Every structure is written in structure tokens, then in C-alpha cells.
């Protein structure tokens, strides 16, 4: 469910007409709904109300400071994978002792910064990382709580580019090698292994891969405890899929039943790292039609948003529903069009042969389910300005990231010291 609905024929974000925002800030822009963020967090958290559970929002899905603060105010922790995300989480109001630092390639500087901040847990993904973390922590006189992320070799049955739990993926330590990794950690100074972590991928629409991964994890916890390790919590990652085109998918309560069936009797704190599930349907990308082009083989609707604003269709062939901001008549005819952006790439395409009602130059369109992996993956490709972000709460809206100017963009570069600056 989301809070983007037609009211009197105009598409609204909660109580705000999206066209009003477009008139004020221009297009394209991202818009997020506070009510949707709050609802999704509460639905997920309520599914685990009978367990000691910590929901650590995966900041990589949407790193806007206002989005992080909205979730932090509800009690969310954070899952981060870089120093930048850690700094964002802290600035957004997430306490350090509710932050998990994940990621396969933490630098020594990032590890040192996380230790100085006092994060709750660092998830280790290799023996070299474990040894580096030990040396850095011991050098600081710190004993860091760590999790060891296992790779259960489970096919998440999702897009190959967002699958993370198979043997050929770069993430985690093979489950069979985990006892040796825990023994090594227990013998090292500066680290205390307290958690087993797993994350098998993103946008899972089937619960069976979760069940397989969590069953493997539960068996490993039993084995580790038999070897004398004190496992206090299990980090179950994220990955629960969301509907991009009105499909029927498992709900958090269904996911919770799988979790509880597999690991609910371990006596561990449960840590979750949802990202897309919390923010995906809470955002839209609003764009204006520049031209409608009659091609030789197709009709093209050319909009002012581009692949640099929303990368998912180009990178993953992802589907996003597209709606006009002015509701069409119920009996309006539909015809296939390609909705494309202005970037100099054929892949700059949001929809191919999509059946849409008549669209004209100047019309405003909303690309739905754009709250996750949208603005956070944006770039300035083709020297295009980054897209502003708006947060709505009821009848109020606020710019939470302004559109930079071309002067801002140019200031990021400089001529080489030997180049003529008088030109």
C-alpha cells in the first residue's frame, strides 16, 4: 500500500497535489510519503512484536537524511555498508549502538571510524577482514562485537545482479567454513564473535529461499554453541520483495512465520536489514513530457527524467508503473509507447511498448515505486543535474535535497595547474 492516490482527478502524495510541487521546484523530482514510510515500518515491526527484534534500515536503499530520520523516529536502527552511510545514519538520528556495519570491502579507515563511533556490530565477510579488524580494534584497546556473515549457497531466485547468497557471489564465508572462522575469531584479540549473519539477495518474491538459508543458519548456531561460542543474535538480512506491478507477494507476516519457524527457538535477538520493503513504494519520480515523437516503428514519449535519475530500468530491465498526474477518463483508449529519457543511450528507456492513455507534450507523469535504489543511485551522466527530493507529510511538503545549480556542478572540477585559466 502507498499514499499516492488520485483525488478529484489529480495525483496526490498524501494530501499534496504532485502538480503543485512540480510548479514550485520544476521537474524531474523525487517525492516521498511519510505516511507510507511509517506504515511499512510498523507492519514489519508488528510482525515481530513477540520477539526481541531490531530492525536496521538498509541505508543503501535510500540515503536521504529526512527518510533516515523518519525511520529513526520510529525506532529503526541502520544497516550501513560505507563510512558515508554510517555518517548519514548518525546524522539522521540513529544511535551508534543500533547500527550494523556490513559490506565485503570495508577499508581500514572505515573500520577504524566505525570502532570510534561504537557501532553495535561489524559483520565480517572474510578471514583477511577479520584479521584486519582484530588488529585495528586491539590497537585501539577496543573489543568489537562482530558477526560473521555466512554464504549458505542458496539461490534467491531473483535477478542475478542482486543475488548475494550463492557460492559464486562475493559475499560471506561458506557455511561449511564458518566454524573455523569463528574459532579463529575467538582466538584473536580485539574481537568478540556474537552473531551469525546471512543475506541472500534483494527483491525476493518466494519465501522458500529464506527458509533454506535460515534453516542452515539455525543448524550452524547449534554447532557453534556446542563448540563453546556464545551466539547472542542472528542477523537475517533483508530482501523481502515488494510489488512493482500490482502482483501478489508474501507479506511481512508470512515472512515472519518463516523466520520464527526456522530460528525463533534459538533464544537470540533477531536483527533485520530491510531496505526496499520500507521505502520502495514510498517514493515516485515525477517527470514532464518534452516531446511525443512519431518514429518509423514506434511512438516515443520523451520525458525530462533520464537513466541517470533512475537507473533501475536500464540496469535491471526493471518494471515501474507510470501514471499521468491528471487522471484519464475511464474509457480513454490506450496505445503502446516507449517512454524514454534524453540521455544519449538507447538504454535510457523507462518503459517499452507500454499501453498508456494519450500523452501530450507538457504532460506530467509519475514513475511509481521509485523510493528504493532511485535517487541514491543517481549520477550526473551527460552533465545533468541531480534530481531534488521532496518529503510529504499530510498537507505539508519540504525540499529535503535541493536541485544543485550548474555553478555547483562546475565548482566540483578544476583545471590542471598547467592549463590556461584565462580562456
Coordinates of C-alpha atoms in Angstrom, one line a residue:
X1 CA 0.0 0.0 0.0
X2 CA 1.1 3.6 -0.7
X3 CA -0.3 7.0 -0.3
X4 CA -0.2 8.2 -3.9
X5 CA -3.8 8.5 -5.0
X6 CA -6.0 10.4 -7.3
X7 CA -8.1 13.0 -5.6
X8 CA -10.6 14.9 -7.7
X9 CA -8.7 13.7 -10.8
X10 CA -5.2 14.9 -9.6
X11 CA -2.5 12.5 -8.4
X12 CA -1.6 13.4 -4.8
X13 CA 1.2 12.4 -2.4
X14 CA -0.9 12.1 0.7
X15 CA -2.8 15.5 0.7
X16 CA -0.5 17.3 -1.7
X17 CA -1.1 17.5 -5.4
X18 CA 2.1 16.5 -7.1
X19 CA 1.5 19.1 -9.8
X20 CA 1.8 21.8 -7.2
X21 CA 5.3 20.5 -6.3
X22 CA 6.2 20.4 -10.0
X23 CA 5.2 24.0 -10.4
X24 CA 7.3 25.1 -7.4
X25 CA 10.5 23.0 -7.9
X26 CA 10.4 22.0 -11.6
X27 CA 10.9 18.5 -13.0
X28 CA 12.1 15.9 -12.6
X29 CA 11.9 15.4 -8.8
X30 CA 11.5 12.5 -6.3
X31 CA 8.7 12.7 -3.8
X32 CA 8.5 10.5 -0.7
X33 CA 5.4 9.9 1.5
X34 CA 5.9 9.9 5.3
X35 CA 2.7 8.0 5.8
X36 CA 3.9 5.2 3.6
X37 CA 7.3 5.0 5.3
X38 CA 5.6 4.9 8.7
X39 CA 3.1 2.3 7.6
X40 CA 5.6 -0.1 6.1
X41 CA 7.9 0.1 9.2
X42 CA 5.0 -0.5 11.5
X43 CA 3.7 -3.5 9.5
X44 CA 7.2 -5.1 9.5
X45 CA 7.9 -4.4 13.2
X46 CA 4.5 -5.6 14.3
X47 CA 5.1 -9.0 12.6
X48 CA 7.9 -9.5 15.2
X49 CA 6.3 -7.8 18.2
X50 CA 6.5 -11.1 20.1
X51 CA 10.3 -11.4 19.7
X52 CA 13.4 -9.4 20.7
X53 CA 13.9 -7.9 17.3
X54 CA 15.8 -5.0 15.9
X55 CA 15.0 -3.5 12.5
X56 CA 18.1 -1.9 11.0
X57 CA 17.0 0.0 7.9
X58 CA 19.3 -0.7 5.0
X59 CA 20.5 2.8 4.2
X60 CA 21.8 1.8 0.7
X61 CA 18.1 1.7 -0.5
X62 CA 17.6 5.4 0.1
X63 CA 20.1 7.5 2.0
X64 CA 18.2 10.8 2.2
X65 CA 18.7 12.3 5.7
X66 CA 15.0 13.0 6.1
X67 CA 14.0 9.5 5.2
X68 CA 16.5 8.1 7.7
X69 CA 15.2 10.5 10.4
X70 CA 11.6 9.4 9.7
X71 CA 12.5 5.8 10.3
X72 CA 14.8 6.5 13.2
X73 CA 12.0 8.4 15.0
X74 CA 10.0 5.1 14.8
X75 CA 12.8 3.2 16.5
X76 CA 14.7 1.9 13.5
X77 CA 18.4 1.1 13.6
X78 CA 20.5 1.2 10.5
X79 CA 22.5 -1.2 8.3
X80 CA 25.3 0.6 6.6
X81 CA 28.0 -0.5 4.1
X82 CA 30.3 2.5 3.9
X83 CA 31.6 5.3 6.1
X84 CA 29.4 7.7 4.2
X85 CA 26.3 5.7 5.1
X86 CA 27.4 5.5 8.7
X87 CA 27.8 9.2 8.8
X88 CA 24.3 9.7 7.2
X89 CA 22.8 7.3 9.7
X90 CA 24.3 9.1 12.7
X91 CA 23.3 12.5 11.3
X92 CA 19.8 11.1 10.8
X93 CA 19.4 10.3 14.5
X94 CA 20.2 6.6 14.6
X95 CA 22.2 5.7 17.7
X96 CA 25.5 4.1 17.1
X97 CA 24.5 1.1 19.3
X98 CA 21.7 0.3 16.8
X99 CA 23.9 0.3 13.7
X100 CA 25.3 -2.8 11.9
X101 CA 28.2 -2.1 9.6
X102 CA 28.1 -4.7 6.7
X103 CA 29.9 -5.0 3.4
X104 CA 32.5 -7.1 1.8
X105 CA 35.2 -4.4 1.3
X106 CA 35.4 -2.2 4.3
X107 CA 38.7 -0.2 4.3
X108 CA 40.9 0.0 7.3
X109 CA 39.9 3.7 7.7
X110 CA 36.2 2.8 7.6
X111 CA 36.7 0.0 10.2
X112 CA 38.6 2.5 12.5
X113 CA 35.9 5.1 12.1
X114 CA 33.1 2.5 12.9
X115 CA 35.0 1.4 16.0
X116 CA 35.5 5.0 17.2
X117 CA 31.7 5.6 16.7
X118 CA 30.9 2.5 18.8
X119 CA 28.6 0.7 16.3
X120 CA 26.7 -2.3 17.6
X121 CA 28.2 -4.8 15.3
X122 CA 30.5 -5.2 12.4
X123 CA 29.7 -8.1 10.0
X124 CA 32.9 -9.8 8.8
X125 CA 32.9 -11.4 5.4
X126 CA 36.4 -12.9 5.0
X127 CA 39.4 -14.0 7.1
X128 CA 41.6 -11.2 5.9
X129 CA 38.9 -8.7 7.0
X130 CA 38.7 -10.5 10.4
X131 CA 42.4 -10.2 10.9
X132 CA 42.5 -6.5 9.9
X133 CA 39.6 -5.7 12.2
X134 CA 41.3 -7.6 15.1
X135 CA 44.5 -5.6 14.6
X136 CA 42.7 -2.3 14.4
X137 CA 40.5 -2.9 17.4
X138 CA 43.3 -4.3 19.5
X139 CA 45.4 -1.3 18.6
X140 CA 42.7 1.0 20.0
X141 CA 42.2 -1.1 23.1
X142 CA 38.7 -2.0 22.0
X143 CA 36.9 -5.3 21.9
X144 CA 34.4 -5.1 19.0
X145 CA 31.3 -7.2 18.8
X146 CA 31.2 -8.9 15.4
X147 CA 29.0 -11.0 13.3
X148 CA 30.4 -13.5 10.7
X149 CA 28.3 -13.4 7.5
X150 CA 27.9 -16.9 6.0
X151 CA 27.2 -17.7 2.4
X152 CA 24.6 -20.5 2.5
X153 CA 24.8 -21.2 -1.3
X154 CA 21.1 -20.6 -1.7
X155 CA 19.6 -19.4 -4.9
X156 CA 17.4 -16.5 -4.1
X157 CA 15.5 -16.8 -7.4
X158 CA 15.9 -13.1 -8.0
X159 CA 17.7 -11.0 -10.6
X160 CA 21.3 -12.2 -11.0
X161 CA 22.7 -8.8 -10.2
X162 CA 21.0 -8.6 -6.8
X163 CA 21.6 -12.2 -5.7
X164 CA 24.1 -12.4 -2.9
X165 CA 23.8 -15.9 -1.3
X166 CA 25.2 -18.3 -3.9
X167 CA 28.7 -19.8 -3.8
X168 CA 29.8 -17.8 -6.8
X169 CA 28.8 -14.5 -5.2
X170 CA 31.4 -12.3 -3.5
X171 CA 29.6 -12.1 -0.2
X172 CA 30.2 -14.0 3.1
X173 CA 32.1 -17.1 4.2
X174 CA 31.0 -20.5 3.1
X175 CA 28.7 -22.0 5.7
X176 CA 30.9 -25.1 5.9
X177 CA 33.9 -22.9 6.8
X178 CA 32.1 -20.9 9.4
X179 CA 33.1 -23.0 12.4
X180 CA 36.8 -22.5 11.5
X181 CA 36.2 -18.7 11.1
X182 CA 34.5 -18.5 14.5
X183 CA 37.4 -20.4 16.1
X184 CA 39.8 -18.0 14.5
X185 CA 37.8 -15.0 15.7
X186 CA 37.7 -16.4 19.3
X187 CA 41.4 -16.7 19.3
X188 CA 42.1 -13.2 18.1
X189 CA 42.4 -10.1 20.3
X190 CA 40.0 -7.1 19.9
X191 CA 37.0 -9.0 18.5
X192 CA 34.2 -10.9 20.1
X193 CA 32.1 -13.1 17.8
X194 CA 28.5 -12.8 18.9
X195 CA 26.4 -13.2 15.8
X196 CA 25.8 -15.2 12.7
X197 CA 24.7 -13.1 9.7
X198 CA 23.1 -14.0 6.4
X199 CA 21.7 -12.1 3.4
X200 CA 20.9 -13.9 0.2
X201 CA 19.6 -11.2 -2.1
X202 CA 17.1 -8.5 -2.8
X203 CA 13.5 -8.4 -4.2
X204 CA 12.7 -12.0 -3.2
X205 CA 9.2 -12.9 -4.1
X206 CA 9.4 -16.5 -2.9
X207 CA 9.8 -17.5 0.8
X208 CA 11.5 -20.8 0.2
X209 CA 15.0 -19.4 -0.3
X210 CA 14.6 -17.6 3.0
X211 CA 13.5 -20.8 4.7
X212 CA 16.5 -22.7 3.3
X213 CA 19.0 -20.0 4.3
X214 CA 17.6 -19.6 7.8
X215 CA 17.5 -23.4 8.4
X216 CA 21.2 -23.5 7.5
X217 CA 21.9 -20.7 9.9
X218 CA 20.0 -22.3 12.8
X219 CA 21.9 -25.5 12.4
X220 CA 25.1 -23.6 12.4
X221 CA 24.2 -21.8 15.6
X222 CA 23.6 -25.1 17.3
X223 CA 27.0 -26.3 16.1
X224 CA 28.8 -23.2 17.2
X225 CA 27.2 -23.3 20.6
X226 CA 28.3 -26.9 21.0
X227 CA 31.8 -25.7 20.3
X228 CA 31.5 -23.1 23.1
X229 CA 30.7 -19.9 21.2
X230 CA 28.1 -17.6 22.8
X231 CA 25.8 -16.6 19.9
X232 CA 23.6 -13.8 21.2
X233 CA 21.9 -12.6 18.0
X234 CA 21.3 -13.7 14.4
X235 CA 21.3 -11.1 11.6
X236 CA 18.9 -12.3 9.0
X237 CA 19.5 -9.5 6.4
X238 CA 16.7 -8.1 4.2
X239 CA 15.5 -8.9 0.7
X240 CA 11.7 -9.2 1.1
X241 CA 10.2 -8.2 -2.3
X242 CA 7.6 -5.5 -3.0
X243 CA 5.0 -5.2 -5.8
X244 CA 6.1 -3.2 -8.8
X245 CA 3.1 -4.0 -10.9
X246 CA 0.2 -4.9 -8.6
X247 CA 1.4 -8.6 -8.2
X248 CA 0.5 -10.6 -5.1
X249 CA 3.6 -11.1 -2.9
X250 CA 4.3 -12.6 0.5
X251 CA 3.6 -10.1 3.3
X252 CA 5.8 -9.4 6.3
X253 CA 3.5 -11.6 8.5
X254 CA 4.2 -14.5 6.1
X255 CA 7.9 -13.8 6.2
X256 CA 7.8 -13.7 10.0
X257 CA 6.2 -17.1 10.1
X258 CA 9.2 -18.5 8.1
X259 CA 11.7 -16.7 10.4
X260 CA 10.1 -17.9 13.6
X261 CA 9.8 -21.4 12.3
X262 CA 13.5 -21.6 11.5
X263 CA 15.2 -19.5 14.2
X264 CA 12.5 -18.5 16.7
X265 CA 13.6 -21.0 19.3
X266 CA 17.3 -20.1 19.4
X267 CA 16.9 -17.5 22.1
X268 CA 18.7 -15.0 20.1
X269 CA 17.9 -11.4 19.3
X270 CA 16.7 -11.1 15.7
X271 CA 18.2 -8.4 13.6
X272 CA 16.7 -7.5 10.2
X273 CA 18.0 -5.2 7.5
X274 CA 15.0 -4.3 5.3
X275 CA 15.5 -1.5 2.7
X276 CA 13.4 -1.7 -0.4
X277 CA 10.5 -3.1 1.6
X278 CA 10.4 0.1 3.8
X279 CA 11.0 2.8 1.1
X280 CA 10.3 1.4 -2.3
X281 CA 6.6 2.1 -2.6
X282 CA 7.0 5.3 -0.6
X283 CA 8.5 7.2 -3.5
X284 CA 7.7 8.4 -7.0
X285 CA 9.7 10.1 -9.7
X286 CA 7.8 12.9 -11.4
X287 CA 8.8 14.0 -14.9
X288 CA 7.4 16.2 -17.6
X289 CA 6.9 15.2 -21.3
X290 CA 9.2 17.1 -23.5
X291 CA 8.1 15.7 -26.9
X292 CA 6.0 13.0 -28.4
X293 CA 7.9 11.6 -31.3
X294 CA 6.3 9.5 -34.1
X295 CA 9.1 7.1 -35.0
X296 CA 9.1 4.9 -38.0
X297 CA 8.4 1.8 -35.9
X298 CA 7.3 3.2 -32.6
X299 CA 5.8 6.2 -30.8
X300 CA 8.2 7.7 -28.3
X301 CA 7.2 9.7 -25.2
X302 CA 10.4 11.7 -24.4
X303 CA 10.5 12.9 -20.8
X304 CA 12.9 15.1 -18.9
X305 CA 13.9 12.4 -16.4
X306 CA 16.7 10.1 -17.6
X307 CA 18.6 6.9 -16.7
X308 CA 21.0 9.0 -14.6
X309 CA 18.0 9.9 -12.3
X310 CA 16.5 6.3 -12.2
X311 CA 18.9 3.6 -13.2
X312 CA 16.9 0.5 -12.4
X313 CA 15.2 0.1 -15.8
X314 CA 18.5 0.4 -17.7
X315 CA 20.5 -1.8 -15.2
X316 CA 17.9 -4.5 -14.3
X317 CA 15.3 -4.2 -17.0
X318 CA 13.0 -3.2 -14.1
X319 CA 9.3 -2.5 -14.5
X320 CA 7.9 0.7 -12.9
X321 CA 4.2 1.6 -13.4
X322 CA 3.7 5.0 -15.0
X323 CA 0.7 7.2 -14.3
X324 CA -0.3 10.6 -15.6
X325 CA -0.7 13.3 -12.9
X326 CA -4.1 14.1 -14.4
X327 CA -6.4 11.1 -14.3
X328 CA -7.5 10.0 -17.7
X329 CA -11.2 9.2 -18.4
X330 CA -12.1 5.6 -17.6
X331 CA -12.9 5.0 -21.2
X332 CA -9.8 6.6 -22.6
X333 CA -8.1 4.5 -25.3
X334 CA -4.6 3.0 -24.7
X335 CA -1.8 2.5 -27.2
X336 CA 1.7 1.2 -26.9
X337 CA 4.5 3.8 -26.5
X338 CA 8.1 3.8 -25.4
X339 CA 8.8 6.2 -22.5
X340 CA 12.3 7.4 -22.9
X341 CA 14.6 10.0 -21.4
X342 CA 17.0 12.5 -23.1
X343 CA 20.3 10.8 -22.2
X344 CA 22.5 9.7 -25.1
X345 CA 21.9 6.0 -24.6
X346 CA 19.4 3.6 -26.1
X347 CA 19.2 2.0 -22.6
X348 CA 17.7 5.3 -21.4
X349 CA 14.2 3.8 -21.5
X350 CA 11.7 3.6 -18.7
X351 CA 9.1 1.5 -20.5
X352 CA 8.9 -0.3 -23.8
X353 CA 5.7 -0.7 -25.7
X354 CA 3.7 0.2 -22.6
X355 CA 0.0 0.6 -23.1
X356 CA -0.8 4.1 -21.9
X357 CA -3.6 6.6 -22.4
X358 CA -3.0 9.5 -24.8
X359 CA 0.0 11.6 -23.7
X360 CA 0.8 15.1 -24.9
X361 CA 3.8 17.4 -24.8
X362 CA 3.9 19.2 -21.4
X363 CA 2.0 16.4 -19.5
X364 CA 3.3 15.3 -16.1
X365 CA 4.0 11.7 -15.4
X366 CA 4.7 9.8 -12.2
X367 CA 7.1 6.8 -12.3
X368 CA 5.9 4.7 -9.3
X369 CA 7.7 2.6 -6.8
X370 CA 10.9 4.7 -7.1
X371 CA 11.7 5.2 -3.4
X372 CA 14.4 2.5 -3.3
X373 CA 17.5 2.5 -5.5
X374 CA 16.4 5.6 -7.3
X375 CA 17.9 8.9 -6.1
X376 CA 20.6 7.0 -4.2
X377 CA 22.0 5.5 -7.5
X378 CA 21.7 8.8 -9.4
X379 CA 24.6 10.4 -11.3
X380 CA 25.4 13.5 -13.3
X381 CA 25.9 11.5 -16.5
X382 CA 25.6 13.7 -19.6
X383 CA 26.4 16.5 -17.1
X384 CA 22.8 16.5 -15.9
X385 CA 21.9 18.0 -12.5
X386 CA 21.0 15.7 -9.7
X387 CA 17.3 15.4 -9.0
X388 CA 15.8 17.1 -6.0
X389 CA 14.0 15.1 -3.3
X390 CA 10.8 16.1 -1.6
X391 CA 9.2 14.7 1.6
X392 CA 5.5 15.0 2.2
X393 CA 3.7 14.7 5.5
X394 CA -0.1 15.2 5.3
X395 CA -0.7 18.6 3.6
X396 CA 2.9 19.7 4.1
X397 CA 5.9 19.2 1.9
X398 CA 9.5 20.1 2.2
X399 CA 12.6 20.0 -0.1
X400 CA 14.9 17.6 1.6
X401 CA 17.6 17.7 -1.1
X402 CA 17.7 20.7 -3.4
X403 CA 18.5 20.6 -7.1
X404 CA 22.1 21.9 -7.4
X405 CA 22.9 24.6 -9.9
X406 CA 25.2 24.3 -12.9
X407 CA 27.6 26.5 -11.0
X408 CA 27.6 24.0 -8.1
X409 CA 28.4 21.3 -10.6
X410 CA 31.2 23.2 -12.3
X411 CA 32.8 24.0 -9.0
X412 CA 33.5 20.3 -8.4
X413 CA 36.1 20.4 -11.2
X414 CA 39.2 22.4 -11.7
X415 CA 41.7 22.9 -14.5
X416 CA 45.1 21.4 -14.2
X417 CA 47.8 23.6 -12.8
X418 CA 49.5 23.9 -16.2
X419 CA 46.3 24.9 -18.1
X420 CA 45.5 28.4 -19.2
X421 CA 42.8 29.8 -16.9
X422 CA 42.3 33.0 -18.9
X423 CA 40.2 31.3 -21.6

